[in-house]
Coordinates of C-alpha atoms in Angstrom, one line a residue:
M1 CA 0.0 0.0 0.0
R2 CA 1.4 3.4 -1.1
Q3 CA 0.4 6.8 0.0
F4 CA 0.9 10.2 -1.7
V5 CA 0.0 13.5 -0.1
L6 CA -1.8 16.3 -1.8
F7 CA -1.6 19.8 -0.3
F8 CA -4.9 21.5 -0.5
P9 CA -4.7 25.2 0.2
L10 CA -6.8 26.4 3.1
L11 CA -7.9 23.0 4.1
A12 CA -5.2 20.6 5.2
F13 CA -3.3 17.7 3.7
V14 CA -5.3 15.4 1.6
V15 CA -4.0 11.8 1.7
I16 CA -4.9 9.3 -0.9
S17 CA -3.7 5.7 -0.5
L18 CA -3.3 3.7 -3.6
A19 CA -2.7 0.0 -3.7
G20 CA 0.1 -1.3 -5.8
T21 CA 3.6 -0.2 -6.6
A22 CA 3.2 2.1 -9.6
T23 CA 4.2 5.7 -9.1
V24 CA 1.5 8.2 -9.9
E25 CA 2.9 11.7 -10.4
A26 CA 0.3 14.2 -9.2
A27 CA 0.2 17.9 -8.3
T28 CA 0.3 19.0 -4.7
G29 CA -1.6 22.2 -5.0
L30 CA -2.6 25.0 -7.3
N31 CA -0.3 25.9 -10.2
P32 CA 1.8 29.0 -9.5
P33 CA 1.4 31.9 -9.5
V34 CA -1.9 31.8 -7.6
K35 CA -3.3 35.2 -8.2
L36 CA -6.7 34.6 -6.5
V37 CA -7.7 35.5 -3.0
W38 CA -9.7 33.7 -0.3
H39 CA -13.0 35.6 0.3
Y40 CA -11.8 38.4 -2.1
Y41 CA -15.0 40.5 -1.9
K42 CA -15.0 40.4 1.9
V43 CA -11.3 41.1 2.1
T44 CA -11.5 44.1 -0.2
N45 CA -14.7 45.3 1.5
T46 CA -16.4 45.6 -1.9
C47 CA -19.3 43.1 -1.4
D48 CA -19.0 41.4 2.0
D49 CA -22.0 39.0 1.5
A50 CA -21.5 38.1 -2.2
E51 CA -20.9 34.4 -1.5
T52 CA -24.0 34.3 0.8
Y53 CA -26.2 35.9 -1.9
I54 CA -24.9 33.4 -4.5
R55 CA -25.4 30.4 -2.2
H56 CA -29.0 31.5 -1.4
Q57 CA -29.9 31.7 -5.1
V58 CA -28.4 28.3 -5.9
E59 CA -30.3 26.7 -3.0
N60 CA -33.5 28.1 -4.4
F61 CA -32.8 26.8 -7.9
Y62 CA -31.6 23.4 -6.6
R63 CA -34.7 22.8 -4.6
N64 CA -36.8 23.0 -7.8
D65 CA -34.3 21.4 -10.1
S66 CA -31.4 19.2 -9.0
S67 CA -30.1 19.0 -12.6
I68 CA -28.5 22.4 -12.1
A69 CA -25.6 20.6 -10.5
P70 CA -24.4 18.7 -13.6
K71 CA -25.4 21.6 -15.8
L72 CA -23.2 24.1 -13.9
L73 CA -20.4 21.6 -13.8
R74 CA -20.4 21.2 -17.5
L75 CA -20.7 25.0 -18.0
L76 CA -17.7 25.7 -15.8
Y77 CA -15.6 22.9 -17.5
S78 CA -16.5 24.4 -20.9
D79 CA -15.4 27.8 -19.8
C80 CA -12.2 27.0 -17.9
M81 CA -10.8 24.4 -20.3
V82 CA -11.0 26.5 -23.4
N83 CA -9.5 29.9 -22.7
G84 CA -9.3 29.9 -18.9
C85 CA -11.9 30.7 -16.3
D86 CA -13.0 34.1 -17.7
A87 CA -16.8 33.5 -18.2
S88 CA -16.4 33.9 -22.0
V89 CA -18.7 31.0 -22.5
L90 CA -21.5 33.1 -21.0
L91 CA -21.4 35.7 -23.8
Q92 CA -24.2 35.6 -26.4
G93 CA -23.7 36.2 -30.1
P94 CA -24.2 34.6 -33.5
N95 CA -20.6 33.1 -33.5
S96 CA -20.0 33.1 -29.8
E97 CA -18.2 30.3 -27.8
R98 CA -21.5 28.9 -26.6
T99 CA -22.6 28.2 -30.2
A100 CA -19.7 25.8 -30.9
P101 CA -20.8 22.2 -31.7
Q102 CA -19.0 20.9 -28.6
N103 CA -21.2 23.2 -26.5
R104 CA -24.5 22.0 -27.8
G105 CA -27.0 21.5 -25.0
L106 CA -25.1 23.6 -22.5
G107 CA -27.3 24.7 -19.6
G108 CA -27.2 26.8 -16.5
F109 CA -27.1 30.2 -18.1
V110 CA -30.4 31.3 -16.6
I111 CA -29.1 30.6 -13.1
I112 CA -25.9 32.7 -13.6
D113 CA -27.9 35.5 -15.1
K114 CA -30.3 35.6 -12.2
I115 CA -27.5 35.6 -9.6
K116 CA -25.8 38.4 -11.5
K117 CA -29.0 40.5 -11.5
V118 CA -29.3 40.0 -7.7
L119 CA -25.6 41.0 -7.1
E120 CA -25.9 44.1 -9.4
T121 CA -28.7 45.4 -7.2
R122 CA -26.6 44.9 -4.0
C123 CA -23.0 45.5 -5.3
P124 CA -23.1 47.1 -8.7
G125 CA -20.1 46.4 -11.0
V126 CA -18.2 44.5 -8.4
V127 CA -18.6 40.7 -8.6
S128 CA -17.4 39.1 -11.8
C129 CA -19.4 36.6 -13.8
A130 CA -16.3 34.3 -13.7
D131 CA -16.4 34.2 -9.9
I132 CA -20.2 33.7 -9.9
L133 CA -19.9 30.7 -12.1
N134 CA -17.2 29.1 -10.0
L135 CA -19.0 29.8 -6.7
A136 CA -22.4 28.7 -8.0
T137 CA -21.0 25.5 -9.3
R138 CA -19.3 24.7 -6.0
D139 CA -22.6 25.3 -4.1
A140 CA -24.7 23.3 -6.5
V141 CA -22.5 20.2 -6.5
H142 CA -22.2 20.5 -2.7
M143 CA -26.0 20.2 -2.5
A144 CA -25.6 17.1 -4.7
G145 CA -23.2 15.4 -2.4
A146 CA -19.7 16.8 -3.3
P147 CA -17.5 18.6 -0.7
S148 CA -17.9 22.3 -0.2
Y149 CA -14.4 23.1 -1.3
P150 CA -12.8 26.6 -1.0
V151 CA -13.2 28.7 -4.1
L152 CA -10.5 31.4 -4.3
T153 CA -11.9 34.6 -5.9
G154 CA -10.9 37.8 -7.6
R155 CA -11.3 36.7 -11.2
R156 CA -12.3 39.2 -13.9
D157 CA -14.3 38.6 -17.0
G158 CA -12.8 38.1 -20.5
G159 CA -13.9 39.2 -23.9
V160 CA -15.6 37.4 -26.8
L161 CA -14.2 34.1 -28.0
N162 CA -15.4 32.8 -31.4
A163 CA -16.9 29.3 -31.7
D164 CA -14.0 28.0 -33.8
A165 CA -11.6 28.6 -30.9
V166 CA -13.4 26.0 -28.8
D167 CA -11.0 23.0 -28.6
L168 CA -13.1 20.7 -26.3
P169 CA -12.3 17.1 -27.3
S170 CA -14.6 14.4 -28.5
P171 CA -16.1 12.1 -25.8
S172 CA -14.8 9.2 -27.9
I173 CA -11.0 9.9 -27.7
S174 CA -8.5 7.5 -26.2
V175 CA -7.1 7.9 -22.7
E176 CA -3.8 9.0 -24.2
E177 CA -5.5 11.8 -26.2
S178 CA -7.5 12.8 -23.1
L179 CA -4.5 13.0 -20.9
A180 CA -2.6 15.0 -23.5
Y181 CA -5.5 17.5 -23.6
F182 CA -5.7 17.8 -19.8
K183 CA -1.9 18.3 -19.7
S184 CA -2.1 21.1 -22.3
K185 CA -4.3 22.9 -19.7
G186 CA -1.8 22.4 -16.9
L187 CA -3.6 19.5 -15.3
D188 CA -2.4 15.9 -14.7
V189 CA -3.7 12.3 -14.7
L190 CA -5.2 12.7 -11.2
D191 CA -7.1 15.8 -12.2
M192 CA -8.3 14.1 -15.4
T193 CA -9.5 10.9 -13.7
T194 CA -11.1 12.9 -10.9
L195 CA -12.9 15.5 -13.1
L196 CA -14.2 12.8 -15.4
G197 CA -15.9 11.5 -12.3
A198 CA -18.3 14.4 -12.6
H199 CA -20.0 12.1 -15.1
S200 CA -21.5 10.4 -12.0
M201 CA -24.5 12.7 -12.9
G202 CA -26.0 14.4 -15.8
K203 CA -27.0 13.4 -19.4
T204 CA -25.4 13.1 -22.8
H205 CA -26.8 13.0 -26.3
C206 CA -27.2 9.7 -28.1
S207 CA -25.1 11.1 -31.0
H208 CA -22.1 10.9 -28.7
I209 CA -22.4 7.2 -28.1
V210 CA -24.2 5.8 -31.2
N211 CA -20.9 4.7 -32.7
R212 CA -20.2 2.6 -29.5
L213 CA -23.6 1.0 -29.8
Y214 CA -23.8 0.1 -33.5
N215 CA -20.6 0.7 -35.5
F216 CA -17.5 1.0 -33.4
K217 CA -14.6 2.0 -35.5
N218 CA -16.5 1.1 -38.6
T219 CA -16.8 -2.6 -37.6
G220 CA -20.5 -2.7 -37.8
K221 CA -20.5 -4.0 -34.3
P222 CA -20.8 -2.4 -30.8
D223 CA -17.7 -1.4 -28.8
P224 CA -16.3 -4.7 -27.5
T225 CA -15.3 -3.0 -24.2
M226 CA -18.9 -2.2 -23.4
N227 CA -21.1 -4.5 -21.3
T228 CA -23.5 -6.2 -23.6
T229 CA -26.4 -5.6 -21.3
L230 CA -25.7 -1.9 -21.3
V231 CA -25.5 -1.9 -25.1
S232 CA -29.0 -3.5 -25.2
E233 CA -30.4 -1.0 -22.8
L234 CA -29.0 2.0 -24.5
R235 CA -30.1 0.8 -27.9
T236 CA -33.7 1.0 -26.7
R237 CA -33.2 4.8 -26.2
C238 CA -30.7 5.6 -29.0
P239 CA -31.7 4.6 -32.6
P240 CA -28.8 4.0 -35.0
R241 CA -29.8 7.3 -36.7
T242 CA -32.4 9.9 -36.1
K243 CA -35.1 10.7 -38.7
K244 CA -35.5 14.1 -40.2
G245 CA -37.0 16.5 -37.7
Q246 CA -36.4 14.0 -34.8
T247 CA -34.4 15.4 -31.8
D248 CA -31.2 13.8 -30.6
P249 CA -32.3 11.8 -27.5
L250 CA -30.7 12.2 -24.1
V251 CA -29.5 9.4 -21.8
Y252 CA -28.1 9.4 -18.3
L253 CA -24.3 9.4 -18.1
N254 CA -24.7 7.3 -14.9
P255 CA -28.0 5.2 -14.9
D256 CA -27.2 4.4 -11.2
S257 CA -28.0 7.9 -10.1
G258 CA -30.3 8.8 -12.9
S259 CA -32.7 11.7 -12.2
S260 CA -31.5 12.0 -8.6
N261 CA -28.4 13.8 -9.9
R262 CA -26.4 12.6 -6.8
F263 CA -22.7 13.1 -6.7
S264 CA -21.2 9.7 -5.9
N265 CA -18.3 7.3 -6.8
S266 CA -20.5 4.8 -8.5
Y267 CA -19.1 6.2 -11.8
Y268 CA -15.8 4.4 -11.0
S269 CA -17.5 1.0 -10.4
R270 CA -19.3 1.4 -13.7
V271 CA -16.0 2.0 -15.5
L272 CA -14.4 -1.0 -13.8
S273 CA -17.3 -3.2 -14.8
H274 CA -17.3 -1.9 -18.4
N275 CA -20.6 0.0 -17.9
A276 CA -19.4 3.5 -18.7
V277 CA -21.7 5.3 -21.2
L278 CA -19.0 7.5 -22.8
G279 CA -16.0 6.0 -24.6
V280 CA -13.6 8.5 -22.9
D281 CA -14.8 7.2 -19.5
Q282 CA -14.3 3.6 -20.3
Q283 CA -10.8 4.4 -21.5
L284 CA -9.7 5.1 -18.0
I285 CA -8.9 1.4 -17.5
Y286 CA -6.4 1.4 -20.3
N287 CA -3.8 3.6 -18.6
G288 CA -1.9 2.3 -15.6
D289 CA -2.2 5.5 -13.5
S290 CA -5.8 6.2 -14.3
M291 CA -6.7 2.6 -13.7
E292 CA -5.1 2.7 -10.3
I293 CA -6.8 5.9 -9.4
T294 CA -10.1 4.5 -10.6
Q295 CA -9.8 1.5 -8.4
E296 CA -9.0 3.7 -5.4
F297 CA -12.0 6.0 -5.9
D298 CA -14.2 3.0 -6.4
A299 CA -13.1 1.7 -3.0
S300 CA -13.2 5.1 -1.2
F301 CA -15.8 7.8 -1.8
E302 CA -14.0 10.0 0.7
D303 CA -10.7 9.9 -1.4
F304 CA -12.7 10.8 -4.5
R305 CA -14.4 13.7 -2.7
K306 CA -11.0 15.0 -1.4
S307 CA -9.4 14.7 -4.8
F308 CA -12.4 16.4 -6.5
A309 CA -12.0 19.4 -4.2
L310 CA -8.4 19.9 -5.3
A311 CA -9.1 19.2 -9.0
M312 CA -11.9 21.7 -9.1
S313 CA -9.7 24.3 -7.5
R314 CA -6.9 23.6 -10.0
M315 CA -9.3 23.8 -13.0
G316 CA -10.8 27.0 -11.6
S317 CA -7.4 28.7 -11.6
I318 CA -6.6 28.1 -15.3
N319 CA -5.5 31.3 -17.0
V320 CA -7.6 33.6 -14.7
L321 CA -7.7 37.4 -15.3
T322 CA -7.0 39.5 -12.3
G323 CA -6.0 43.0 -11.4
K324 CA -6.7 45.4 -14.3
A325 CA -7.0 42.6 -16.9
G326 CA -10.4 42.0 -18.3
E327 CA -13.5 43.7 -16.8
I328 CA -16.3 43.2 -14.4
R329 CA -19.4 42.7 -16.7
R330 CA -22.6 44.4 -15.8
D331 CA -24.5 41.7 -17.6
C332 CA -22.9 38.2 -18.0
R333 CA -24.4 37.9 -21.5
V334 CA -22.6 40.9 -23.1
T335 CA -19.3 42.8 -22.7
N336 CA -19.5 46.2 -21.1
A337 CA -18.9 47.8 -24.5
N338 CA -22.2 46.3 -25.7
Y339 CA -24.1 46.7 -22.4
G340 CA -27.4 48.5 -23.0
A341 CA -26.8 48.4 -26.8

């Protein structure tokens, strides 16, 4: 039994024990330089109760619709992993980031817009949309069962990013391609394996898995790594092709949690038993490090929760704008130059 220690700022030491002898190289904290601040709006005396206002709104939304947890998680991922956590994904426009094919079906925008309106009435022009998105996601996933991890704040909002700049990968890539993508963002194999665990809740379109069900790599057969029972179940919901005018059906990423949208480690047991819905998830067993981490998280929900806290903080610090960079939008949907236009 081997142990490696993760330093998690403002909490303590997070210890994850992995069975076996392989060496997993993992980060021990946020990537330097860390330009964000703990309770920024309180420390700067600009909006003391900003985080309380955000939490209250999230709680109100969550009581009516628990699906806001996976929706906000995906929205934050789609923002941070493309150009950094600058809330550019929230901007509207005919060729904006949110119109990219990879962002089809993104949700959670209404929640962020509502929170922003509330904050603008209490602390006008102070709280960034980027911070709102990070804080609201933390609060929503906490209500779903994740840890209430610290969110450092002080981000500022970025400008318009065109749809063709979105480089989010296909959900059918290999584990090597997935790891290369995460590494290009300053994240590592532990971050990747942990953040993919967010697929313990939420839905995906059938178009993302139809190749696994019917014609894997042009073989005319289903993905041989997929449990045959799962193939049969998903085929009842996902036809080999949609008819003209027919919508692309949605299926649960984790049928074990389904509509409850509970954050759990059951995702990892599904991966180990070849019951992952997305190809990229099933691929975790084909890399020594991600396989070892998957086995550990399957055995210990607490280890997964601790690692999730660190991974979310690391993702939330990617290419942030601080100081005089960027702006504080008055409306999350438009830059200040277009505000009121």
